[in-house]
mmCIF file of C-alpha atoms in Angstrom:
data_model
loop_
_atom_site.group_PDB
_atom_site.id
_atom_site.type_symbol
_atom_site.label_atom_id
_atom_site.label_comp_id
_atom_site.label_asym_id
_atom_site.label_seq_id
_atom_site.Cartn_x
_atom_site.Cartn_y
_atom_site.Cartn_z
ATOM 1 C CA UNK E 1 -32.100 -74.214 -56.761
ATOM 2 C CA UNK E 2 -30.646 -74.449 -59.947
ATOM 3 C CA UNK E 3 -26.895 -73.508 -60.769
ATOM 4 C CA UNK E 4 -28.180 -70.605 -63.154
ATOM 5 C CA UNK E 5 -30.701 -69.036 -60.199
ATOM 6 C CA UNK E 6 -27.977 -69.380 -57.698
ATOM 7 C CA UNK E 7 -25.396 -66.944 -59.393
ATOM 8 C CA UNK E 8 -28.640 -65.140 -60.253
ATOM 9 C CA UNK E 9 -28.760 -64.803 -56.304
ATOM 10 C CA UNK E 10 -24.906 -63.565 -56.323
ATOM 11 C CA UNK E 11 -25.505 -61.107 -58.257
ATOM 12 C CA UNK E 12 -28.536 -59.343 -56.903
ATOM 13 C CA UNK E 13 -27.532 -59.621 -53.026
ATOM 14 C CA UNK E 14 -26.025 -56.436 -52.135
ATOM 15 C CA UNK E 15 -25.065 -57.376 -48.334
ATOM 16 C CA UNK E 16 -21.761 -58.620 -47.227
ATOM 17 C CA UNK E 17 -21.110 -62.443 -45.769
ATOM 18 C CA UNK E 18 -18.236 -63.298 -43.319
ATOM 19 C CA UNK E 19 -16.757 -66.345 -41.894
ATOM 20 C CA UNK E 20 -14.493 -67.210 -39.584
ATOM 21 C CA UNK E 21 -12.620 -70.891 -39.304
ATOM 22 C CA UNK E 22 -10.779 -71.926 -36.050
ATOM 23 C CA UNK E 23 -7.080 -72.385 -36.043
ATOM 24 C CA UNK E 24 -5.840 -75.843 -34.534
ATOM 25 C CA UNK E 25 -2.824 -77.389 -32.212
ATOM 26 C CA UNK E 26 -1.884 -81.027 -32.730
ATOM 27 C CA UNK E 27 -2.130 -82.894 -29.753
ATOM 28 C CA UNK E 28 -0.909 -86.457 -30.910
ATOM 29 C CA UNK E 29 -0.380 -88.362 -33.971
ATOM 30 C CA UNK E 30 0.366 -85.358 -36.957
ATOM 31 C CA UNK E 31 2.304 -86.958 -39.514
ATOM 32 C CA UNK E 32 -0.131 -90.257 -39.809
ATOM 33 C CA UNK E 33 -2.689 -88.066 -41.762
ATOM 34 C CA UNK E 34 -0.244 -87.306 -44.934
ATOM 35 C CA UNK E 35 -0.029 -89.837 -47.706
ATOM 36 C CA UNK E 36 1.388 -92.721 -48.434
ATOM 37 C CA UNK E 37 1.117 -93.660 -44.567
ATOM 38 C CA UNK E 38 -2.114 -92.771 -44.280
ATOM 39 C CA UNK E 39 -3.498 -95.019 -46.879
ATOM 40 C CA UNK E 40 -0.799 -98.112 -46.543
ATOM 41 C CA UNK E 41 -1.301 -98.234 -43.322
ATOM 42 C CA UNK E 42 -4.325 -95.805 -41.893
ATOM 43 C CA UNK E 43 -3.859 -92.874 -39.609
ATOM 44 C CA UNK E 44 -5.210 -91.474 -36.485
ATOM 45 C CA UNK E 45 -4.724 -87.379 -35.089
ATOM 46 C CA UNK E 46 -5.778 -86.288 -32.397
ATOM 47 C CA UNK E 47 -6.188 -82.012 -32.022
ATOM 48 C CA UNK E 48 -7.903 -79.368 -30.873
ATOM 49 C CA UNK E 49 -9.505 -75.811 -32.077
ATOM 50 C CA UNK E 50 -8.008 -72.707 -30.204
ATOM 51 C CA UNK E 51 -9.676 -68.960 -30.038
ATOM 52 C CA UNK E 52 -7.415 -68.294 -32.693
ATOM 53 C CA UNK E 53 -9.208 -67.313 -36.515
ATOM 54 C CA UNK E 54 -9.211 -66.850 -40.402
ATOM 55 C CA UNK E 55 -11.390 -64.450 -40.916
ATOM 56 C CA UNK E 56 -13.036 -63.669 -44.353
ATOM 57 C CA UNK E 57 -15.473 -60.975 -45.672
ATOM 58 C CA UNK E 58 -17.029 -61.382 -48.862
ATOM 59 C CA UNK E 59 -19.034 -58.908 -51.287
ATOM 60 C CA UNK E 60 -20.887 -58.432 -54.710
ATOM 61 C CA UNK E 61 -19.594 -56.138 -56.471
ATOM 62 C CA UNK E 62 -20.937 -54.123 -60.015
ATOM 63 C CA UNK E 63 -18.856 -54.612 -63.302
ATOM 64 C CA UNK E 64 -16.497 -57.670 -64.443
ATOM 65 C CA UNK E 65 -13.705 -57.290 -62.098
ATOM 66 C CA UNK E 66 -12.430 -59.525 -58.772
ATOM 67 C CA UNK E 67 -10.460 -57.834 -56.122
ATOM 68 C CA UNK E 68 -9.117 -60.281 -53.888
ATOM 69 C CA UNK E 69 -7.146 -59.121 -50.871
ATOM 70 C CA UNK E 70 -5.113 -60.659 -47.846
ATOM 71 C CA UNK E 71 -5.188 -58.550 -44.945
ATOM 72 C CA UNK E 72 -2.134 -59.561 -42.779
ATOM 73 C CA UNK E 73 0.094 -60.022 -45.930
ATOM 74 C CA UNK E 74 -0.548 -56.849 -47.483
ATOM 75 C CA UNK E 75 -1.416 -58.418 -50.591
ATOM 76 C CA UNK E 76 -4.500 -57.197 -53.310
ATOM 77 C CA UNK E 77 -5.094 -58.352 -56.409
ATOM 78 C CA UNK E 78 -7.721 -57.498 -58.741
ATOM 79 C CA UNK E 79 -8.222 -59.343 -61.947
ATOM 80 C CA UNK E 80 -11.378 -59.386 -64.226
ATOM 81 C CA UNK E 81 -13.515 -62.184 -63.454
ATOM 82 C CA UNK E 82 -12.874 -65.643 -65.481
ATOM 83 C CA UNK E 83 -14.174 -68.809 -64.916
ATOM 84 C CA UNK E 84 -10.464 -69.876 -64.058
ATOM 85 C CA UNK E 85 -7.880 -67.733 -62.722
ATOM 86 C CA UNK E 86 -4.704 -68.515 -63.720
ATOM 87 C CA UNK E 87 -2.159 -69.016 -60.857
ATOM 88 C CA UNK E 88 0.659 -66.463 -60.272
ATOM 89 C CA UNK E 89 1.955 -66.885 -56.712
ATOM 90 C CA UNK E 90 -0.030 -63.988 -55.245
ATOM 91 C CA UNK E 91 -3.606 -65.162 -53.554
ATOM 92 C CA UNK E 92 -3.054 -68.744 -55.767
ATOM 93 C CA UNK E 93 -5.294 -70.266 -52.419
ATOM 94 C CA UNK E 94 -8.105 -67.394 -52.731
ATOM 95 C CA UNK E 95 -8.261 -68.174 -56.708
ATOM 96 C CA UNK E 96 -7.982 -71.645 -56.756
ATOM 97 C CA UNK E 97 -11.610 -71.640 -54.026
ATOM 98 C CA UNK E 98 -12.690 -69.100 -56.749
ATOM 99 C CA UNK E 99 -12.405 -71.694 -59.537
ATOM 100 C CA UNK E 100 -14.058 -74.428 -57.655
ATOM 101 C CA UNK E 101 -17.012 -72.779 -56.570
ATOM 102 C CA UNK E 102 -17.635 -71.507 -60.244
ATOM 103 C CA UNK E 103 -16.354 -74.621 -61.743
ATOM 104 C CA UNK E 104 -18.446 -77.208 -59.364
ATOM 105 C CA UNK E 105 -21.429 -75.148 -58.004
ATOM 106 C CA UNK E 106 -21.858 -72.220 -60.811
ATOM 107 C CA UNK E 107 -22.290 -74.827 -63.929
ATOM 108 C CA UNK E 108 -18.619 -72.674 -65.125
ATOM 109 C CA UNK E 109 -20.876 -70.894 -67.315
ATOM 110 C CA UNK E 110 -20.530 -67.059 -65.718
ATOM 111 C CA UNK E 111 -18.505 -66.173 -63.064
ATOM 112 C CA UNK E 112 -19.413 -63.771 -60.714
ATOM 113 C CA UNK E 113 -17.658 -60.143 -59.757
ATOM 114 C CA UNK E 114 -16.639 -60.298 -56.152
ATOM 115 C CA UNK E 115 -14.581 -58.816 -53.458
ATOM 116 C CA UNK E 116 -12.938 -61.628 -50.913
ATOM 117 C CA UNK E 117 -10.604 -59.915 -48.473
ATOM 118 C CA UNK E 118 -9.234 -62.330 -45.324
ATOM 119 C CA UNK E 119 -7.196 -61.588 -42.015
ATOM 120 C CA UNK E 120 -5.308 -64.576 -40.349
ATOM 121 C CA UNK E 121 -4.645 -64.451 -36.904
ATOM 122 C CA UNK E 122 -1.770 -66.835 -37.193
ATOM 123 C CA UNK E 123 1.351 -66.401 -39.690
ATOM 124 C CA UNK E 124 1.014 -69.222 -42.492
ATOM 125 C CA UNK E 125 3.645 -71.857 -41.902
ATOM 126 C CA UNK E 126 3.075 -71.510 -38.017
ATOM 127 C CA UNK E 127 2.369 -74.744 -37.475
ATOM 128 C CA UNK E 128 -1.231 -74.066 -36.554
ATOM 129 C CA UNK E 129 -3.046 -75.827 -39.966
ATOM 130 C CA UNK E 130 -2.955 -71.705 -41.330
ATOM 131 C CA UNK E 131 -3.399 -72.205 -44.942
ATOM 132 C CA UNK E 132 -6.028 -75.214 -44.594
ATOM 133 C CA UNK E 133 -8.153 -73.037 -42.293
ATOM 134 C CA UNK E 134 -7.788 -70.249 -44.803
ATOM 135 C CA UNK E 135 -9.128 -72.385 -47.827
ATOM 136 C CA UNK E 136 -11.895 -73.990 -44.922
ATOM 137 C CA UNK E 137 -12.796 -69.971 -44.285
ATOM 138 C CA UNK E 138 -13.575 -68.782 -47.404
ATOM 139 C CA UNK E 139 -15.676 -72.093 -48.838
ATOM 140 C CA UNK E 140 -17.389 -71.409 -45.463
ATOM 141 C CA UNK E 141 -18.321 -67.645 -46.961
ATOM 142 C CA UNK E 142 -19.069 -69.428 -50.017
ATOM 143 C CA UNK E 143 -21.214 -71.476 -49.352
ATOM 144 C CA UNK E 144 -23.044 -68.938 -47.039
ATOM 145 C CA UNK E 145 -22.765 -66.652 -49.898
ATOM 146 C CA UNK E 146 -24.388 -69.003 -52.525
ATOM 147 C CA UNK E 147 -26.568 -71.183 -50.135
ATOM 148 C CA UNK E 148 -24.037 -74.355 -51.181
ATOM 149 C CA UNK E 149 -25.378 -77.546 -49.867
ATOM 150 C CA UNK E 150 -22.188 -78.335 -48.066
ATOM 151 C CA UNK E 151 -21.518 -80.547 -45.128
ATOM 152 C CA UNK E 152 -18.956 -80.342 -42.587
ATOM 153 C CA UNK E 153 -17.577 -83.496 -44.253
ATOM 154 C CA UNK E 154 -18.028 -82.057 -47.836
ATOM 155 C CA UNK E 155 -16.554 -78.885 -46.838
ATOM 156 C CA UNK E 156 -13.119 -80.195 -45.654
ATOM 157 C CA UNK E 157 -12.652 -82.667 -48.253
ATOM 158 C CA UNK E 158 -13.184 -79.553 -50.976
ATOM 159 C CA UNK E 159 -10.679 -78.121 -48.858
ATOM 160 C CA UNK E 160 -8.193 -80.556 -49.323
ATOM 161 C CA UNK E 161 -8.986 -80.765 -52.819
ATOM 162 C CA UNK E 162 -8.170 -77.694 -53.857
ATOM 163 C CA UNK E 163 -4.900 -77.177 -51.881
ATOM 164 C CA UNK E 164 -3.577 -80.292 -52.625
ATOM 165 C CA UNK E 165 -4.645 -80.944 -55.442
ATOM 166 C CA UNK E 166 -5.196 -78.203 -57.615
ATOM 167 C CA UNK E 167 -2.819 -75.810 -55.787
ATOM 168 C CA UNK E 168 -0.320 -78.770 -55.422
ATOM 169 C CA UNK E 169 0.889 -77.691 -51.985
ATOM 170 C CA UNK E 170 2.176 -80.489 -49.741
ATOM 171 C CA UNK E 171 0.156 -81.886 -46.249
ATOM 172 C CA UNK E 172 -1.819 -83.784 -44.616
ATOM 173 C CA UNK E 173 -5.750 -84.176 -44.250
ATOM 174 C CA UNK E 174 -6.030 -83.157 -40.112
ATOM 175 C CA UNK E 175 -5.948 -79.321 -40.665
ATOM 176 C CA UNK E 176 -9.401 -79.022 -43.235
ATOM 177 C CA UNK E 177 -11.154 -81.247 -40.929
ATOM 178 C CA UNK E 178 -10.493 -79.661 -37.636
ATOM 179 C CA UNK E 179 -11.294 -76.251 -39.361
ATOM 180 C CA UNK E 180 -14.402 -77.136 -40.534
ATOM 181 C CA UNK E 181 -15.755 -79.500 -37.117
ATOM 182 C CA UNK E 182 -13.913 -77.347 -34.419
ATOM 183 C CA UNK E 183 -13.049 -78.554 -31.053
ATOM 184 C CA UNK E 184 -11.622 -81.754 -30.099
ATOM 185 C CA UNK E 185 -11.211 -84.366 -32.154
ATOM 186 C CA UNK E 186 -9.937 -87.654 -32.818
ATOM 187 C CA UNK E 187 -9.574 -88.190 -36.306
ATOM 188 C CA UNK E 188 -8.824 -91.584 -38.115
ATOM 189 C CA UNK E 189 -7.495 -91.563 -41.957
ATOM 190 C CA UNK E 190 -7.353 -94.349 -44.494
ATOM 191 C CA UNK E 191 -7.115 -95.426 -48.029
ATOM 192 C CA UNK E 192 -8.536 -93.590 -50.576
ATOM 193 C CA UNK E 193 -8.932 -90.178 -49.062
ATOM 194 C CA UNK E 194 -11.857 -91.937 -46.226
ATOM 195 C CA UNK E 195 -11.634 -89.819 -42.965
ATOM 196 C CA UNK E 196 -13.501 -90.470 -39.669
ATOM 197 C CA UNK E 197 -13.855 -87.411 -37.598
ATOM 198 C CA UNK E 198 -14.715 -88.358 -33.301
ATOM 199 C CA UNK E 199 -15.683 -85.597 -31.590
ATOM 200 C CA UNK E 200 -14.746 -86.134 -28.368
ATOM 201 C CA UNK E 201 -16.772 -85.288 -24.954
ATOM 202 C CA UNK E 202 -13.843 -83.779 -22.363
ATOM 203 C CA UNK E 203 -15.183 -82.550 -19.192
ATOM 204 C CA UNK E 204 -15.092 -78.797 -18.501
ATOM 205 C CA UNK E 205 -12.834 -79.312 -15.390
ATOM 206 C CA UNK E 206 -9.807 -81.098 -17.979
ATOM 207 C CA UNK E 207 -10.372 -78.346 -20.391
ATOM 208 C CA UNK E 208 -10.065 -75.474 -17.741
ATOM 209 C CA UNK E 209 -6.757 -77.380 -16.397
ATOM 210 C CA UNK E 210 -5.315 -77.899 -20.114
ATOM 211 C CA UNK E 211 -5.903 -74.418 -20.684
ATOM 212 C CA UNK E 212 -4.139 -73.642 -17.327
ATOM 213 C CA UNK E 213 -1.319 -74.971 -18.204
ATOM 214 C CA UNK E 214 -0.746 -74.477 -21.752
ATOM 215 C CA UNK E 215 1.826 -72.234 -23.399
ATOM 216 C CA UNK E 216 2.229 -71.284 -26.848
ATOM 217 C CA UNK E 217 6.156 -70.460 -28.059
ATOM 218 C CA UNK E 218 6.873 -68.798 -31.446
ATOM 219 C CA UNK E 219 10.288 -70.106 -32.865
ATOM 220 C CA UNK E 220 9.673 -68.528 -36.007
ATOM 221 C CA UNK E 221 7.668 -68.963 -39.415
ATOM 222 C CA UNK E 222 8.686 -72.277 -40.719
ATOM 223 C CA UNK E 223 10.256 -72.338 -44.234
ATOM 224 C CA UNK E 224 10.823 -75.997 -44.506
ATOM 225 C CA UNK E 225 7.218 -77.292 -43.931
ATOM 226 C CA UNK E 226 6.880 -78.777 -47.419
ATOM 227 C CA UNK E 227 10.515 -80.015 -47.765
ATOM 228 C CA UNK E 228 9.742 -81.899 -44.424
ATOM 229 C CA UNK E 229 6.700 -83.361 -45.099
ATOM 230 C CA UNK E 230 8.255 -84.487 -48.811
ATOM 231 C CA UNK E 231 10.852 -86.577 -46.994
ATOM 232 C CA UNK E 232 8.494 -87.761 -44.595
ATOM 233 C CA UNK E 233 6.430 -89.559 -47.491
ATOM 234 C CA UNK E 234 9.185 -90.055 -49.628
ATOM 235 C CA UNK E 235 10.695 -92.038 -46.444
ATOM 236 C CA UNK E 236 7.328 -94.025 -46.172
ATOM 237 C CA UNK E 237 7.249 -94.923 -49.688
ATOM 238 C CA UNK E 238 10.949 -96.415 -49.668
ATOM 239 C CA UNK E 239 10.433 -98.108 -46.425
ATOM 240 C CA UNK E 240 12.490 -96.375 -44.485
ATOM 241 C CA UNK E 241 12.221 -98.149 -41.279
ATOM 242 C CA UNK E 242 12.772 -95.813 -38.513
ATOM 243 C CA UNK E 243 10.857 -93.102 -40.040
ATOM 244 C CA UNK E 244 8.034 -95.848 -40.447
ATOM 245 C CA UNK E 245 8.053 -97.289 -36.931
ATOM 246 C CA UNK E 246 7.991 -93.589 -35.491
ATOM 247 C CA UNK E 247 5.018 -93.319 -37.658
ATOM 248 C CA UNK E 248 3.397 -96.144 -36.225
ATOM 249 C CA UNK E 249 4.652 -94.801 -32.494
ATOM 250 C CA UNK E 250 3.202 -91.388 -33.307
ATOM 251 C CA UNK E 251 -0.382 -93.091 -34.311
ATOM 252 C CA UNK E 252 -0.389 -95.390 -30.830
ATOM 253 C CA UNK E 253 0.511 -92.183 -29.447
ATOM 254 C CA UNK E 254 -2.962 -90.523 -30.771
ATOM 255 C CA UNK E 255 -4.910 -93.229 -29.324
ATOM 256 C CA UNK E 256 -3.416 -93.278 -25.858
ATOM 257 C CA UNK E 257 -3.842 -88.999 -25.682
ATOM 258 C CA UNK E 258 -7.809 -89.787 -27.038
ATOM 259 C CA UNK E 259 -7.743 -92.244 -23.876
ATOM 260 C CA UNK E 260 -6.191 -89.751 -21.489
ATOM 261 C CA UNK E 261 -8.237 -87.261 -22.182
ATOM 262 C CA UNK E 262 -11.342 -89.029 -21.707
ATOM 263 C CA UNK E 263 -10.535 -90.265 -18.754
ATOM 264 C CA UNK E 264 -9.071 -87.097 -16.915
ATOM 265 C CA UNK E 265 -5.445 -88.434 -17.125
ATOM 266 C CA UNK E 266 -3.175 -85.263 -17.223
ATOM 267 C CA UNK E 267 -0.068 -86.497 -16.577
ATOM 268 C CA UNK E 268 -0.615 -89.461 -19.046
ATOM 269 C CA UNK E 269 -1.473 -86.483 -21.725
ATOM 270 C CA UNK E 270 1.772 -84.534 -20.589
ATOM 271 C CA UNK E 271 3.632 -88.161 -21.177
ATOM 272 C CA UNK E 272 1.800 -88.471 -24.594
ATOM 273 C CA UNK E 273 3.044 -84.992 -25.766
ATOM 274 C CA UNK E 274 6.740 -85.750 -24.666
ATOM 275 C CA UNK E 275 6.727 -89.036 -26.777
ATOM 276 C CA UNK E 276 5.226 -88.124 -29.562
ATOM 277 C CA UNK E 277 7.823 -85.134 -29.936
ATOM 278 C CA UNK E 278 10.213 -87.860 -29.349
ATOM 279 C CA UNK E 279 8.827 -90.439 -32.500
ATOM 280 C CA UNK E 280 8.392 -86.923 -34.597
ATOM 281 C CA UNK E 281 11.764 -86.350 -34.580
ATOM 282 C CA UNK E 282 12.605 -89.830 -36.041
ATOM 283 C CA UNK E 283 10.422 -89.080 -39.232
ATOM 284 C CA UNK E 284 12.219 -87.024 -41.084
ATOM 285 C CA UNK E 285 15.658 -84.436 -40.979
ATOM 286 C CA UNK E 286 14.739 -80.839 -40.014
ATOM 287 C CA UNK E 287 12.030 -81.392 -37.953
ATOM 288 C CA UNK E 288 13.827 -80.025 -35.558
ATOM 289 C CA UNK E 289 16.189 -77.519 -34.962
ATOM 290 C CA UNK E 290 19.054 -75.067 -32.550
ATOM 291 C CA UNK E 291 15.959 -72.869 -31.989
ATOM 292 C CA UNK E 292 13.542 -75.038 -31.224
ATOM 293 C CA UNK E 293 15.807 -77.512 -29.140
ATOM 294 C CA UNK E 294 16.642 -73.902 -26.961
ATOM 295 C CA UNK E 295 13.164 -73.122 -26.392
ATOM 296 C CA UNK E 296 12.610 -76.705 -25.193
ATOM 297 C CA UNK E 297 15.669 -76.728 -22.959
ATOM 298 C CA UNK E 298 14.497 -72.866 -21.380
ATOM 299 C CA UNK E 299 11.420 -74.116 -21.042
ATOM 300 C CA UNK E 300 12.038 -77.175 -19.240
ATOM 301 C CA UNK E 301 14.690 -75.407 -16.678
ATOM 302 C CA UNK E 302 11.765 -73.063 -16.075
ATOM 303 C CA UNK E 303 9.142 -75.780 -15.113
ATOM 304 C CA UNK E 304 7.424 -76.967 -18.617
ATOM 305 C CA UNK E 305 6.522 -80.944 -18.019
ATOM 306 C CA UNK E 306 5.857 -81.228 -21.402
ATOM 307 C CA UNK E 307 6.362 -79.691 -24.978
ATOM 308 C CA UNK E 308 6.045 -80.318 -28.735
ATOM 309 C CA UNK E 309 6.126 -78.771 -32.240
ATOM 310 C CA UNK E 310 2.548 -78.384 -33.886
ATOM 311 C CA UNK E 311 2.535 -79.134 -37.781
ATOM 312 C CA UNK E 312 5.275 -80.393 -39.871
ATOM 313 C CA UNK E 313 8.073 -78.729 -37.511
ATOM 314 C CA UNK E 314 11.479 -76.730 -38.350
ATOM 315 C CA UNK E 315 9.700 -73.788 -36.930
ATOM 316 C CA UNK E 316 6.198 -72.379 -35.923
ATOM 317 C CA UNK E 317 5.119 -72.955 -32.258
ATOM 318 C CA UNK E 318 5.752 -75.229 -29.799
ATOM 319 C CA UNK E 319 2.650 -76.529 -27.190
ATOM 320 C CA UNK E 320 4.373 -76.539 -23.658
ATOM 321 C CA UNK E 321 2.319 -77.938 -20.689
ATOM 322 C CA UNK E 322 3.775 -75.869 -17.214
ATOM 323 C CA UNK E 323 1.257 -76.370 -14.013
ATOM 324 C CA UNK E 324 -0.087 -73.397 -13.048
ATOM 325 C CA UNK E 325 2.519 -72.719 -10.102
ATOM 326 C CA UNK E 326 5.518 -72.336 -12.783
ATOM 327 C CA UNK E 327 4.040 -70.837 -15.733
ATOM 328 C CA UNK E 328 4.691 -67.575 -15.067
ATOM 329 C CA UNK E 329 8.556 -68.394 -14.534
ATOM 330 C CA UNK E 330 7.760 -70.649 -17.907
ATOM 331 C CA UNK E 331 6.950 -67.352 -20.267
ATOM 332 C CA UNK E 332 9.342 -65.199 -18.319
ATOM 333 C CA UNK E 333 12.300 -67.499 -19.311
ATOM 334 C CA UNK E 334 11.288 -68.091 -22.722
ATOM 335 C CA UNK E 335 10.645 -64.275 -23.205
ATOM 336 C CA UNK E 336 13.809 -63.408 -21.487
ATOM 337 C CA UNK E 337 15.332 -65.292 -24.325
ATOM 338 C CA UNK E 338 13.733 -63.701 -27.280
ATOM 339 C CA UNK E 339 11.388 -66.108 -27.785
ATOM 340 C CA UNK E 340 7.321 -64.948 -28.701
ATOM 341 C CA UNK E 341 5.033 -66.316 -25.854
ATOM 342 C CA UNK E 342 1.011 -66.494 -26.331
ATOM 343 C CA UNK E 343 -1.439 -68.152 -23.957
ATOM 344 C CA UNK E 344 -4.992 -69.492 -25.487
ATOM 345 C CA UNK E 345 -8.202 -71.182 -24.831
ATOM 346 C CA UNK E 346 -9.879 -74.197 -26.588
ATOM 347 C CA UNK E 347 -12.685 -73.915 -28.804
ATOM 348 C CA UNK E 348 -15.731 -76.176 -29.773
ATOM 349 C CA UNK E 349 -17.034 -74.350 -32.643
ATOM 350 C CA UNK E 350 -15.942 -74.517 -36.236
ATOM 351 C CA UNK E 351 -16.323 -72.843 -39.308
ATOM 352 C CA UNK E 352 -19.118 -70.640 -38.956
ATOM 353 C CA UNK E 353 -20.962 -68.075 -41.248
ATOM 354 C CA UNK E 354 -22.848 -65.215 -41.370
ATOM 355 C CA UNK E 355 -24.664 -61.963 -43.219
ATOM 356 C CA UNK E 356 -23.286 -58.324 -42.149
#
């Protein structure tokens, strides 16, 4: 199908597409998958996909005008339709997968009227990959919208693209690729953008336990994600050689939780969790801080065995592991000291499509 008989297609459709892409915790290794590391000396993440979405609904409309709309941050735009929307601050992520679509699938030579509206179950600099599964989400609707010919593969890597590249926002390569595969996976990063993604086989029984005893504890919406992860490779670059070694400790660390997991080791997994929180600290300043180190300490004197900051840290949630017999005294402390508590399940599906 040709690019011409494709936007042809857009245009006379008159049903609506949605897609949903899977949020994600990071088990082991985060950190490893941002550059320079990544390429000087390869990386390896391992993560999971919770029941926790970015949800997108997308819809022809009549005339020469886009409305573009984000659900859970109150924000709507509407612009008439170009073949590149300029960037402004307000929906720059929704554009920018705008532009690309028309730019790389569309032949740039007419771009469509639409209506792209999105709900995220997760606040955006939670910790939980947010604005990756976003940009994931609505190439998903995209390409179920235009019949792309895109991979899972192809679909993270435009992902990436566009938010780090043409949006220029700072991060690693773990969150597009979990978005788009779903589940769990151990992922391996090198040189020159290459990712491997391992989906890994875990027995139901080690799911149904992990998800027994894991706690999710909001310390609040991290401001300092990008500032953190600037040092982090700015610290690589230089040679700083504690950050570097705690690199190299949080990739060993990804390896032995891949192991662990496979081979129905909890407490090595709880151990793996509690180290690599340990070497993530090391990497960079403001990866931690008083309100995360309080939640740790409550949830510790309640019973956690284990506990770590997903993403780039200074704020979002925090995974705790608690066994079953102390996680109720687990969210009761950490709620009793005005800390968010959510539990969740694992999920093996990812990005995912369809007509409404």
């Amino acid at each position: 199908m040709s690019h011409f008989q494709l936007l042809q297609r857009a245009v006379n459709v008159t049903g609506m597409v949605r897609a949903r892409a899977p949020l994600r915790l990071g088990l082991a290794g985060g950190g490893t998958d941002v550059s320079p590391y990544a390429d000087i000396h390869g990386g390896a993440v391992m993560n999971v996909t919770i029941d926790r979405y970015i949800y997108v609904s997308l819809s022809p409309l009549q005339g020469q005008m886009l409305e573009l709309e984000s659900q859970d941050l109150e924000i709507a735009v509407e612009m008439p339709v170009a073949a590149r929307l300029p960037f402004d601050g307000r929906l720059d992520l929704h554009k920018a997968v705008y532009n690309r679509v028309v730019q790389d699938f569309l032949g740039g030579r007419r771009a469509p009227a639409l209506r792209i509206s999105t709900f995220s179950e997760a606040p955006a600099g939670s910790g939980l990959g947010s604005s990756s599964t976003l940009v994931v989400a609505l190439l998903q609707a995209m390409t179920e919208f235009f019949n792309l010919p895109l991979s899972e593969y192809d679909l993270a890597q435009l992902a990436f693209s566009i938010e780090r590249e043409d949006v220029g926002l700072a991060g690693g390569r773990q969150d597009q690729y979990a978005a788009a595969f779903g589940g769990f996976n151990f992922m391996e990063f090198h040189a020159d953008n290459a990712v491997v993604v391992n989906p890994l086989r875990i027995k139901s029984a080690v799911i149904a336990e992990l998800e027994a005893q894991t706690i999710l504890c909001f310390t609040g919406v991290s401001r300092e994600s990008a500032t953190i992860i600037a040092e982090q490779s700015r610290n690589v670059s230089q040679g700083a050689g504690r950050s570097v070694e705690a690199m190299h400790e949080l990739k060993a660390s990804a390896i032995a939780m891949k192991k662990a997991l496979l081979k129905e080791d909890l407490p090595t997994v709880a151990q793996m969790l509690n180290s690599g929180w340990a070497s993530k600290r090391e990497m960079a300043s403001g990866i931690s801080n008083d309100s995360i180190e309080r939640a740790m300490e409550v949830a510790t004197a309640a019973g956690a065995i284990a506990g770590k900051v997903s993403g780039a840290g200074g704020g979002g949630f925090i995974m705790f592991l608690a066994p079953l017999e102390k996680r109720a005294s687990v969210l009761r402390a950490l709620q009793n000291n005005g800390f968010q508590t959510e539990t969740v399940r694992f999920t093996s599906e990812g990005a995912t499509s369809w007509w409404a």
